Coordinates of C-alpha atoms and ligand atoms in Angstrom, one line a residue:
M252 CA -37.7 -3.7 38.7
A253 CA -35.3 -5.8 37.2
G254 CA -37.6 -8.3 35.9
A255 CA -37.2 -11.9 33.8
R256 CA -37.6 -12.0 30.3
S257 CA -41.2 -12.4 29.8
M258 CA -44.1 -11.4 27.6
K259 CA -46.3 -11.8 30.3
R260 CA -48.5 -8.9 30.7
V261 CA -48.0 -6.8 33.1
T262 CA -50.0 -4.5 35.6
P263 CA -48.0 -0.9 36.0
E264 CA -47.2 0.7 39.5
L265 CA -49.3 4.3 39.6
R266 CA -47.5 6.7 41.9
V267 CA -49.1 10.0 42.3
L268 CA -46.7 12.9 43.0
G269 CA -47.6 16.6 43.8
D270 CA -46.3 18.5 40.9
A271 CA -44.0 18.1 38.0
E272 CA -40.9 19.1 39.4
Q273 CA -42.0 16.2 41.8
V274 CA -42.1 13.8 39.2
A275 CA -38.8 15.1 37.4
E276 CA -36.6 14.6 41.1
E277 CA -38.6 10.9 41.5
A278 CA -38.0 9.7 37.4
A279 CA -34.0 10.9 37.8
R280 CA -33.6 9.2 41.3
H281 CA -35.4 6.1 40.0
I282 CA -33.4 5.9 36.6
L283 CA -30.1 6.5 38.5
A284 CA -31.0 3.9 41.1
V285 CA -31.8 1.4 38.3
A286 CA -28.9 1.8 36.6
A287 CA -26.3 1.6 39.3
H288 CA -27.7 -1.7 40.4
I289 CA -27.9 -2.5 36.7
V290 CA -24.2 -1.3 36.0
A291 CA -23.1 -3.3 39.3
M292 CA -24.4 -6.4 38.4
H293 CA -23.7 -6.5 34.2
G294 CA -21.0 -3.4 33.6
R295 CA -23.5 -1.6 31.4
F296 CA -26.8 -0.2 31.7
R297 CA -29.4 0.1 28.5
L298 CA -31.8 2.8 28.5
V299 CA -34.7 3.6 26.0
L300 CA -34.7 7.9 26.1
A301 CA -38.6 9.1 25.7
G302 CA -38.9 12.2 23.9
G303 CA -41.2 15.0 23.9
A304 CA -41.3 17.8 26.5
T305 CA -42.7 15.8 29.8
P306 CA -38.7 13.8 30.5
L307 CA -36.9 17.2 30.0
A308 CA -36.2 17.9 33.5
A309 CA -35.4 14.9 34.5
Y310 CA -33.0 14.9 32.0
R311 CA -31.9 18.2 33.0
R312 CA -31.6 16.6 36.9
L313 CA -29.4 14.1 35.4
A314 CA -27.1 16.1 34.0
R315 CA -26.6 17.1 37.4
A316 CA -26.0 13.9 38.4
A317 CA -22.7 11.3 39.2
A318 CA -23.5 8.5 37.7
D319 CA -20.9 5.8 36.5
W320 CA -21.9 7.5 32.5
P321 CA -19.3 5.2 30.5
A322 CA -21.4 2.2 31.6
W323 CA -24.4 3.8 29.6
E324 CA -25.8 2.8 26.8
L325 CA -28.3 4.8 25.5
Y326 CA -31.3 4.5 22.7
F327 CA -34.6 6.4 21.7
G328 CA -37.9 4.8 22.0
D329 CA -38.7 7.0 19.0
E330 CA -37.3 9.8 16.6
R331 CA -38.8 12.6 14.3
C332 CA -37.7 12.7 10.7
L333 CA -36.4 15.6 10.9
P334 CA -32.4 17.4 10.7
V335 CA -29.8 15.9 12.9
D336 CA -29.7 19.7 14.8
H337 CA -33.3 21.0 14.3
P338 CA -34.4 21.7 17.7
Q339 CA -37.7 19.0 17.9
R340 CA -35.1 16.6 17.0
N341 CA -35.5 14.1 20.0
S342 CA -31.9 13.7 20.2
R343 CA -31.4 17.1 20.1
A344 CA -33.2 17.7 23.1
A345 CA -32.0 15.5 25.2
A346 CA -28.5 16.2 24.2
T347 CA -28.7 20.0 25.2
A348 CA -30.8 19.3 28.1
W349 CA -28.3 16.3 29.3
L350 CA -26.3 14.5 27.0
D351 CA -23.6 16.8 25.6
L352 CA -23.2 17.8 29.5
V353 CA -21.9 14.2 31.4
P354 CA -18.9 12.2 29.9
L355 CA -21.0 10.0 27.4
A356 CA -18.7 8.5 24.8
A357 CA -20.4 9.5 21.4
N358 CA -20.4 5.7 20.4
R359 CA -22.7 5.2 23.5
I360 CA -25.5 7.3 22.4
H361 CA -27.6 6.0 19.3
P362 CA -29.8 8.3 17.6
I363 CA -32.2 6.7 15.5
P364 CA -30.8 8.1 11.9
A365 CA -34.5 10.1 11.4
E366 CA -33.3 12.1 8.9
R367 CA -32.4 9.2 6.0
G368 CA -36.5 9.1 6.1
A369 CA -38.7 6.8 8.3
E370 CA -38.2 3.4 5.8
L371 CA -34.4 3.4 5.9
A372 CA -33.8 4.8 9.4
A373 CA -36.9 2.1 10.8
L374 CA -34.4 -0.7 9.3
A375 CA -30.8 0.6 10.0
Y376 CA -32.2 0.7 14.1
Q377 CA -33.9 -2.5 14.2
G378 CA -30.6 -4.1 14.0
L379 CA -29.4 -2.2 16.7
V380 CA -32.5 -2.9 18.5
A381 CA -32.0 -6.6 18.3
R382 CA -28.6 -6.4 19.8
A383 CA -29.4 -4.6 22.9
Q384 CA -32.0 -6.7 23.8
P385 CA -33.1 -7.0 26.5
L386 CA -33.3 -3.8 27.5
D387 CA -32.5 -2.8 31.4
L388 CA -35.2 0.2 31.2
V389 CA -38.0 2.1 28.9
L390 CA -38.4 5.6 29.5
L391 CA -42.1 6.4 27.9
G392 CA -43.9 9.6 27.4
M393 CA -48.0 9.6 26.7
G394 CA -49.5 11.6 24.8
E395 CA -53.3 13.0 25.4
D396 CA -54.3 11.1 22.7
G397 CA -52.9 7.8 24.6
H398 CA -50.1 7.6 22.1
T399 CA -46.4 6.4 23.5
A400 CA -43.2 7.1 21.3
S401 CA -44.4 7.4 17.6
L402 CA -47.3 4.1 18.4
F403 CA -50.7 6.7 17.7
P404 CA -54.2 5.0 18.3
G405 CA -56.0 3.7 15.4
Q406 CA -52.8 2.8 13.5
P407 CA -51.5 -0.2 13.0
I408 CA -48.7 -1.9 15.5
P409 CA -46.9 -4.9 13.7
A410 CA -46.3 -7.5 16.4
D411 CA -43.1 -8.8 14.5
R412 CA -41.1 -5.5 14.1
L413 CA -38.9 -3.7 16.8
V414 CA -38.3 -0.8 14.8
I415 CA -41.0 1.1 12.5
P416 CA -41.7 4.0 10.2
V417 CA -44.3 6.0 10.5
L418 CA -46.0 7.9 7.8
E419 CA -48.9 10.1 8.8
A420 CA -48.5 10.8 12.6
P421 CA -51.1 13.0 14.0
K422 CA -49.1 15.5 16.1
P423 CA -46.4 16.7 13.8
P424 CA -44.3 15.9 12.2
P425 CA -46.2 13.7 10.2
E426 CA -43.3 11.5 9.5
R427 CA -40.8 9.4 12.0
V428 CA -39.3 5.8 13.3
S429 CA -40.6 4.3 16.6
L430 CA -39.8 1.1 18.3
T431 CA -43.2 -1.2 19.6
P432 CA -43.6 -3.0 22.3
L433 CA -41.8 -5.7 21.2
A434 CA -38.9 -3.8 21.3
F435 CA -39.6 -3.4 25.2
A436 CA -40.4 -6.9 25.8
G437 CA -38.3 -8.6 28.7
A438 CA -37.0 -5.2 29.3
G439 CA -36.1 -4.9 33.1
G440 CA -38.4 -2.1 33.5
I441 CA -40.5 0.4 32.1
L442 CA -40.7 4.1 33.4
V443 CA -43.8 6.1 32.1
L444 CA -43.9 9.8 33.1
I445 CA -47.1 12.0 32.5
T446 CA -47.8 15.2 34.0
G447 CA -50.3 18.3 33.5
A448 CA -54.3 18.3 33.3
A449 CA -54.3 17.7 29.0
K450 CA -53.3 14.2 29.9
R451 CA -56.2 13.5 32.6
L452 CA -58.5 11.9 30.5
A453 CA -56.1 9.3 28.6
L454 CA -54.9 8.5 31.6
Q455 CA -58.0 7.4 32.7
A456 CA -58.8 6.0 30.2
W457 CA -56.0 3.8 30.1
R458 CA -56.5 2.9 33.9
D459 CA -60.4 1.9 33.1
G460 CA -58.4 -0.3 30.2
A461 CA -58.8 1.1 26.7
D462 CA -56.6 -0.6 24.1
L463 CA -54.3 2.2 23.7
P464 CA -51.0 2.3 22.4
I465 CA -49.8 3.4 25.9
A466 CA -51.2 1.0 27.5
R467 CA -50.0 -2.0 24.9
A468 CA -46.6 -0.9 25.2
A469 CA -46.3 -0.2 29.0
A470 CA -47.5 -4.1 29.5
M471 CA -44.8 -5.2 28.1
A472 CA -42.6 -5.5 31.5
P473 CA -42.9 -4.4 35.2
C474 CA -43.9 -0.8 34.9
L475 CA -43.8 2.1 37.0
V476 CA -46.3 5.4 36.4
L477 CA -45.4 8.6 37.6
V478 CA -48.1 11.1 37.6
D479 CA -48.4 14.8 39.3
R480 CA -51.8 15.7 40.5
A481 CA -53.1 17.8 37.7
A482 CA -52.5 14.6 35.6
T483 CA -55.0 12.3 37.7
G484 CA -58.7 12.6 38.1
P485 CA -60.7 10.8 41.3
L486 CA -57.9 8.2 42.3
R487 CA -59.3 4.9 40.5
G488 CA -56.2 2.0 40.0
F489 CA -55.9 0.3 37.0
Ligands
LIG536 C1 -42.4 12.1 20.5 C2 -42.4 11.6 22.2 C3 -44.2 11.2 21.7 C4 -44.2 12.2 23.9 C5 -45.7 12.6 24.0 C6 -45.9 13.5 25.1 O1 -41.7 12.0 19.6 O2 -43.6 13.4 20.2 O3 -42.0 10.4 21.8 O4 -44.3 10.1 22.3 O5 -43.9 11.1 24.5 O6 -46.2 13.2 22.6 O7 -45.2 14.6 25.0 P1 -44.9 15.7 25.8 O8 -44.3 15.2 26.8 O9 -44.6 16.9 25.2 O10 -46.5 16.4 26.0

C-alpha cells in the first residue's frame, strides 16, 4: 500500500466482505500488516483514525492484537467540538475501544483540541499535521450522504489547508474540526470502512462518479475500500 508521494488521482480498490464483523476483522488485519511493514522500514507508523461508529469494531480487535505500539503515532481525521471526555468525542470513543488498552504513550496520541472551539483547534492542529506528512495510513468512514471525516457535501473544502473548522455540520454536533483531502495527499494508503444498508446509495453514487467528499478524500492516495454486503447493491466497479 505504501505509495510514492503523488497528487495524481487514484482509483480505489473495492473489497466486499460478508458482514460488518468480517470488515472489522479485515480492517484490523490490514492496519497491523501495514504498520509492521512501515515500522520495519521507517521505525515509526503514522496513522490517522476515523471517527463515528463503524471503525470501533476494528479498534476493539486492535486492542487485543500484538504490535510494536511504541512506534505508532496516532492522529484523528476529525473531531467534534465537545468536552474532552464527552462520550461522543471521536478521541474518547477510540480510547475506550482501543487506545487506553495498549501500551501507547500519551505523547504518541494526538487528539484534536476541539474543546477549544473549531477555529482555534484547526489552527493548532494544522502545524501538527504538517509535521506528520507524509502520513502512512488514513482510516476513513463514510456517512449516508457521502461525507467523510467532517467534510460534508455542499460545503467548501479549501485546497490550501490541511485542517479546517466546520461550523454548520448537518451531522450533530454542528461544530467540528476536520482534516482535508490535502492532508491525505501523498499518504502511503487510505482505508475506507463502509457497512450497513444505510450507506448503499452513497456508496453507489461514489462508484458512479459523484463528486462527494469521500470521493475527493479517497482519491488522494492508494485506497482500499472494505464494505459489507449490506452496503453494496448490484456490483458495479469504480
Ligand atoms: C464523525 C465521523 C464521520 C463518520 C461518518 C460515518 O465524526 O461522525 O468522522 O465522518 O465517519 O459519519 O459514521 P458511522 O461510522 O457512525 O456510520
